[in-house]
Short mmCIF file of C-alpha atoms and ligand atoms in Angstrom, two decimals:
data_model
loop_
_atom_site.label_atom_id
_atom_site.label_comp_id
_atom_site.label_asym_id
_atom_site.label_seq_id
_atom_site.Cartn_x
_atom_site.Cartn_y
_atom_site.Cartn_z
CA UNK A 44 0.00 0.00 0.00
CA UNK A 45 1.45 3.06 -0.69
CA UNK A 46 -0.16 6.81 0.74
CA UNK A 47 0.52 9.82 -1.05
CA UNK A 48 0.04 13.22 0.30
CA UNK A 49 0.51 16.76 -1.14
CA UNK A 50 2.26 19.43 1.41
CA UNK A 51 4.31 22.42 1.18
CA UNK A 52 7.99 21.87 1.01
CA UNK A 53 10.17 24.83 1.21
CA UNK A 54 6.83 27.11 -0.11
CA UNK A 55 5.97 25.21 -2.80
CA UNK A 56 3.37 22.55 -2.72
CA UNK A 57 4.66 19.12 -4.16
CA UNK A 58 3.69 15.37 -3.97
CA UNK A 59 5.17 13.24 -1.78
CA UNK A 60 4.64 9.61 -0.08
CA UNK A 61 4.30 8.37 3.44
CA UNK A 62 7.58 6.58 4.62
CA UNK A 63 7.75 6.07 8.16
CA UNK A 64 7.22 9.52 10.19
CA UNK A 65 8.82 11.38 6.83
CA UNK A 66 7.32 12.27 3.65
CA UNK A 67 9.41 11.23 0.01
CA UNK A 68 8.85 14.09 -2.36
CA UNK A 69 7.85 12.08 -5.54
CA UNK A 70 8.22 14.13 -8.79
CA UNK A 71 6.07 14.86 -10.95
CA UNK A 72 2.91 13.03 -9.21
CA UNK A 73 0.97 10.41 -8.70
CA UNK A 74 -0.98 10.25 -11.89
CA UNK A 75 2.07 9.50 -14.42
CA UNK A 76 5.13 7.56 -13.64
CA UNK A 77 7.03 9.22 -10.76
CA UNK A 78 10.28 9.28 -9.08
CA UNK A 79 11.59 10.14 -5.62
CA UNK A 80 13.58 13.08 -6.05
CA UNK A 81 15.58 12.16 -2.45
CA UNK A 82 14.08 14.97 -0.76
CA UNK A 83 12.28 14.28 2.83
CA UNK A 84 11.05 15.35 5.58
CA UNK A 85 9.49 14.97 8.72
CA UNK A 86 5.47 14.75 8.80
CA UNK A 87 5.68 16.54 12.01
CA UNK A 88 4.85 19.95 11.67
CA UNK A 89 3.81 19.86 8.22
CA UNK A 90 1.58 20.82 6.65
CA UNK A 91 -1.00 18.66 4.65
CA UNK A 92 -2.96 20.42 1.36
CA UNK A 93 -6.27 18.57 0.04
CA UNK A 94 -4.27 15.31 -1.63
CA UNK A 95 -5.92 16.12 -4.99
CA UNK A 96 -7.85 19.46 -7.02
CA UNK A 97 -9.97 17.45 -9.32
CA UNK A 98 -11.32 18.55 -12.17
CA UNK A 99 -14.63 17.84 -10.80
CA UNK A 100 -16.58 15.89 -8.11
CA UNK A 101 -18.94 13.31 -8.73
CA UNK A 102 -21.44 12.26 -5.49
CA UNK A 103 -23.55 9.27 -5.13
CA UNK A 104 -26.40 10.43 -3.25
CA UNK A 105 -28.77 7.44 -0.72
CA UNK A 106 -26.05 5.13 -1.49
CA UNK A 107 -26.88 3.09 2.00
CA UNK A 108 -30.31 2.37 2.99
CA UNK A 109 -30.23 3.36 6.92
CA UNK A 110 -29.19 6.61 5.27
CA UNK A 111 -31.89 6.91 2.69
CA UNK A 112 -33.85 6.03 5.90
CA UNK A 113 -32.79 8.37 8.32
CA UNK A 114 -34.45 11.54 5.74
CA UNK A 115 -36.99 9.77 4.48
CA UNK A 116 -36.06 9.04 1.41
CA UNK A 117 -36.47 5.75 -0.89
CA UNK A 118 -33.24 3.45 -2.05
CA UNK A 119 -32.43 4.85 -5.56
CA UNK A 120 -32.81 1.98 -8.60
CA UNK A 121 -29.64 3.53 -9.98
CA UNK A 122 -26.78 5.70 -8.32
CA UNK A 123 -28.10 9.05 -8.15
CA UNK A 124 -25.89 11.26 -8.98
CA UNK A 125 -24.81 15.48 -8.68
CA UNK A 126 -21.54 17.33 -8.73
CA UNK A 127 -19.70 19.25 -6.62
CA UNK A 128 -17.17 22.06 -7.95
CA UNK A 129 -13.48 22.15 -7.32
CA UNK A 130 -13.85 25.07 -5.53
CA UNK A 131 -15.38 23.02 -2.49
CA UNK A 132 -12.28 21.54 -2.01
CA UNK A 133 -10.25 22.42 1.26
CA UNK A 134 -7.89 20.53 2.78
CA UNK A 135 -7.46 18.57 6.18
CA UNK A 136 -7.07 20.92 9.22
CA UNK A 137 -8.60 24.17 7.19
CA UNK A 138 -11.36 25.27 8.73
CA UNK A 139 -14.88 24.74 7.83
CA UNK A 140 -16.39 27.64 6.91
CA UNK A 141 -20.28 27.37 7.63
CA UNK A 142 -22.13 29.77 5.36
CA UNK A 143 -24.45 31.15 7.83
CA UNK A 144 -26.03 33.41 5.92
CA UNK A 145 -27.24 30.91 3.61
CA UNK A 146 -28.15 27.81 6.09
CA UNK A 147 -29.21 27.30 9.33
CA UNK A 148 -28.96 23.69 8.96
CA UNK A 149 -25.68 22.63 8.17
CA UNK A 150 -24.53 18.81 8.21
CA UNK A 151 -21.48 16.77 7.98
CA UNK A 152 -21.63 13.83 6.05
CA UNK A 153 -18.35 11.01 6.49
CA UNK A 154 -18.17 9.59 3.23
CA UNK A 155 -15.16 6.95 0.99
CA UNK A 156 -14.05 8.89 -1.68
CA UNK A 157 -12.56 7.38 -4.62
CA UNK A 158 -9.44 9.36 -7.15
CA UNK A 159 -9.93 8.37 -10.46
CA UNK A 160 -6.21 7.52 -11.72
CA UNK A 161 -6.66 7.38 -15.68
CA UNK A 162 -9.07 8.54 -18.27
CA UNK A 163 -12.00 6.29 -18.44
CA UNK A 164 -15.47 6.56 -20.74
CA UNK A 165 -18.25 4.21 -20.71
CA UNK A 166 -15.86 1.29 -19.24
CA UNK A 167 -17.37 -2.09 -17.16
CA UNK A 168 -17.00 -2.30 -13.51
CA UNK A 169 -14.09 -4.14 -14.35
CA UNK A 170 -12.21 -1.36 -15.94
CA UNK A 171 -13.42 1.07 -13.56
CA UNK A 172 -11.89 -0.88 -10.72
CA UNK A 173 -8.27 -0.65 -12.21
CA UNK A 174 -8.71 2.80 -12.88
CA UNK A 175 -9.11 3.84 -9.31
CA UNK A 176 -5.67 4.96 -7.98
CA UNK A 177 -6.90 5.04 -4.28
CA UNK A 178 -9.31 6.28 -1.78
CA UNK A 179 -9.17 9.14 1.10
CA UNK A 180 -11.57 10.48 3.12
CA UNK A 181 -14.42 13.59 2.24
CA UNK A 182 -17.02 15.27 4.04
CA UNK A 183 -19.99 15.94 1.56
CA UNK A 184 -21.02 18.93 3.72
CA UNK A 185 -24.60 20.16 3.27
CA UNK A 186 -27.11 22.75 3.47
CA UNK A 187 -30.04 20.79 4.61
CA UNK A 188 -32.77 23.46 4.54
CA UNK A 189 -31.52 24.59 1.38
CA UNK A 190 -31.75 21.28 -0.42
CA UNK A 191 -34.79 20.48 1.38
CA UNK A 192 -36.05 23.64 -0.66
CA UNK A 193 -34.05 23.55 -3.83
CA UNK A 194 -34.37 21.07 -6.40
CA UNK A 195 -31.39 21.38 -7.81
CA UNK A 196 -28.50 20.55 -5.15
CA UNK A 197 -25.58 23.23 -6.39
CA UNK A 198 -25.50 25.30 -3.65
CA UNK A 199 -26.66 22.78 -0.78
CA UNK A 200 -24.14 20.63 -1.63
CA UNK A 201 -21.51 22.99 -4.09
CA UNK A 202 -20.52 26.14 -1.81
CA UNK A 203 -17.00 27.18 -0.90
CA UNK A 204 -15.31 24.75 1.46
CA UNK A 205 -18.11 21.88 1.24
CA UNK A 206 -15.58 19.27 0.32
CA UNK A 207 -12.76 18.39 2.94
CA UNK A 208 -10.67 15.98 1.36
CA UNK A 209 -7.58 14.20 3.15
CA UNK A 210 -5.58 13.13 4.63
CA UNK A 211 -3.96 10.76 1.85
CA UNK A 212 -4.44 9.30 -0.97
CA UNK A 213 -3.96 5.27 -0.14
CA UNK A 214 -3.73 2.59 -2.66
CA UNK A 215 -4.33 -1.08 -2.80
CA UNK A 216 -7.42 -1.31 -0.27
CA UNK A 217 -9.68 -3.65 -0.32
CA UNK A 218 -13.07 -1.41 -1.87
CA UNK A 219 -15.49 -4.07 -0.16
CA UNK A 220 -14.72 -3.65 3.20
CA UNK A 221 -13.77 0.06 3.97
CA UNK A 222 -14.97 1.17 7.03
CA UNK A 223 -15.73 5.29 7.95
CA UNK A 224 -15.90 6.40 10.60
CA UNK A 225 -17.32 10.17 11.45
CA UNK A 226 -16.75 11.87 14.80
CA UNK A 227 -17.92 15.48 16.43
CA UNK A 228 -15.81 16.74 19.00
CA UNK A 229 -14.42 13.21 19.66
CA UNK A 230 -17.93 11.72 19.56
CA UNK A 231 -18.76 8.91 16.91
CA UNK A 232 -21.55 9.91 14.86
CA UNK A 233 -21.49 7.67 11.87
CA UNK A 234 -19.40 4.02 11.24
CA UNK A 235 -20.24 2.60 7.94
CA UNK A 236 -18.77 -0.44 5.72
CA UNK A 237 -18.56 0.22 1.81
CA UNK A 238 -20.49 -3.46 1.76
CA UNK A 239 -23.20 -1.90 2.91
CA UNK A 240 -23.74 0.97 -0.13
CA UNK A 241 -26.76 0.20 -2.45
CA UNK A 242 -24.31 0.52 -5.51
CA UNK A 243 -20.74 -1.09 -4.84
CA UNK A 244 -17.77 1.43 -6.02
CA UNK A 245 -16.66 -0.45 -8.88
CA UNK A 246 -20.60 0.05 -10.24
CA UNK A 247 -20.23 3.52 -9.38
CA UNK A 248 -17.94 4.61 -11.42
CA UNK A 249 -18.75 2.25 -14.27
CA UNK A 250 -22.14 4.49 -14.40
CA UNK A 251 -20.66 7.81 -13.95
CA UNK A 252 -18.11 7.29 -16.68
CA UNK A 253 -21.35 6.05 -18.76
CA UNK A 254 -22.41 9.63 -18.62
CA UNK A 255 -18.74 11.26 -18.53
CA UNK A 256 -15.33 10.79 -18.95
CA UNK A 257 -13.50 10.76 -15.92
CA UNK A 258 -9.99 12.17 -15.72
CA UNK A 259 -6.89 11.69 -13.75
CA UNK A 260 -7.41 13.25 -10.46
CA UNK A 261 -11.32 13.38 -10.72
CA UNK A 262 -13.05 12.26 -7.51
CA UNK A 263 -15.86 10.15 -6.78
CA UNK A 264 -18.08 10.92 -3.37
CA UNK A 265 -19.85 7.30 -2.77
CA UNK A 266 -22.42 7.94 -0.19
CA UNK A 267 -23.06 8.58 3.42
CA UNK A 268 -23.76 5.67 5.84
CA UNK A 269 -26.44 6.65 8.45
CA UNK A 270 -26.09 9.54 11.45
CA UNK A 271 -26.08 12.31 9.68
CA UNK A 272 -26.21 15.61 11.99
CA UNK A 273 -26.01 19.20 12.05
CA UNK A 274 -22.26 21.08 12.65
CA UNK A 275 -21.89 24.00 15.07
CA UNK A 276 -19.05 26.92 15.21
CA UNK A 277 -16.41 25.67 17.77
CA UNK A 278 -17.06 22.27 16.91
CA UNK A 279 -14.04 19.95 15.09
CA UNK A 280 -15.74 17.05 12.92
CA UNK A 281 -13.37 14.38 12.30
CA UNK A 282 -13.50 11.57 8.82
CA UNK A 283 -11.20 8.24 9.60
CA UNK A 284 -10.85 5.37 6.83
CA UNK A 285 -8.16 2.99 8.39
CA UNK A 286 -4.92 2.90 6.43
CA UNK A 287 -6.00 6.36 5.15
CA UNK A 288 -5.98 8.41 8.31
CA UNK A 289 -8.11 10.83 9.60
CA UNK A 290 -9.12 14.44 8.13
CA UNK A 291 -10.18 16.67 10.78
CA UNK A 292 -11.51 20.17 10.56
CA UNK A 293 -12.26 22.76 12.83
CA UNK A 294 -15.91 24.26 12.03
CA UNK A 295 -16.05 28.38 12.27
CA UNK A 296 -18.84 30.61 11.04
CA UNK A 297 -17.87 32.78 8.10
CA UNK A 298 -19.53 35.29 9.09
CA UNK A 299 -18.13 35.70 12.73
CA UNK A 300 -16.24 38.95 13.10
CA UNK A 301 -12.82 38.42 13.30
CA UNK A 302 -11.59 38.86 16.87
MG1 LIG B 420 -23.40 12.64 0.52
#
């Protein structure tokens, strides 16, 4: 299994991969054939950027049942789908910036997300499986009286900062039996197993890349298991997929003066 992460080294942000408690710097990335340029350093003190800036996000929405449950919603007969913009995108340890003036319901939601490693269109299962470089962690972060009001789900589910993604990118897990696990201030919330989903993530992405090419770097939201809840300023919410690590993020309100 190898994990890669993007940081800044010496100001400039570069990929590298976990060894130990140091970071490789790998050059040019991990979406062609890379090298380690010799360069590392400590992951102590550094600091971690969102492992990937896809060219867009593609979410599974009601992809497990007790979820679909929990809002009162029916299971899906195929992956429903909506996108989320690479501007939602921030990294682990940025802060959550809850749009207050737009929501007063906003929810976390722990989800496996999935980085497309090569250019796939209208491929099997099969082929979608081999295209996945790895998975890391996402919080699909959502305006739940907007979308509750909104048929369309751009800015319930597309605003500024509604995307952590992190820590790492790991490769070579096993995509049945994932398990994430979402925490609020320390307290678990949600713990669901990718065998549960509706759609398995192989599936997944074999329909999405029916409807569009993926590219390198694209990333695939699959769904949020059950316990979905509302986040609060002061808060820190807290997405863990074992050999991935966890992507924590303190929650603030954007609209706060600045003290
Ligand atoms: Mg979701």
């Amino acid at each position: 299994m190898t994990r890669f992460v993007r940081c800044i080294v010496d100001g400039e942000p570069v990929y590298g991969v976990i060894d130990g408690e140091e970071v490789a710097v790998i050059d040019p990335h991990p979406f062609a054939i890379y090298q380690q340029t010799g360069r590392r350093v400590p992951i102590e003190g550094l600091r971690l950027l969102a492992p990937v800036i896809p060219s867009k996000i593609v979410a599974v929405g009601r992809n497990y049942a007790d979820h679909a449950a929990e809002l009162g919603n029916e299971v899906p007969t195929e992956p429903l789908l909506f996108l989320k913009p690479s501007t939602a995108v921030i990294g682990p340890g940025d802060p959550l910036r809850l749009p207050t003036d737009l929501s007063d319901e906003v929810s976390y939601e722990g989800e496996i997300a999935v980085v497309i490693g090569a250019l796939i269109s209208r491929v099997t299962p099969e082929v979608a499986e081999k295209a996945i470089l790895g998975v890391t962690c996402a919080n699909d972060v959502t305006l739940r009286d907007v979308q509750r009001r909104e048929k369309q789900w751009a800015r319930s589910k597309g605003f500024d900062g509604s995307c952590p993604l992190g820590p790492a990118i790991a490769t070579g897990l096993d995509l049945s039996a994932i398990r994430v696990r979402t925490s609020v201030d320390g307290e678990l919330r949600q713990d669901g197993v990718s065998s549960q989903m509706v759609f398995d993530i192989p599936r997944i992405v074999s329909e999405i890349s029916q409807a569009m090419t993926l590219l390198p770097g694209d990333v695939v939201l699959t769904g949020s298991p059950a316990g979905v809840g509302l986040l609060n300023p002061g808060q820190r919410v807290r997405v863990e997929i074992d050999g991935v690590g966890a992507l924590e993020n303190p929650v603030v309100d954007r609209n706060a003066p600045a003290t």
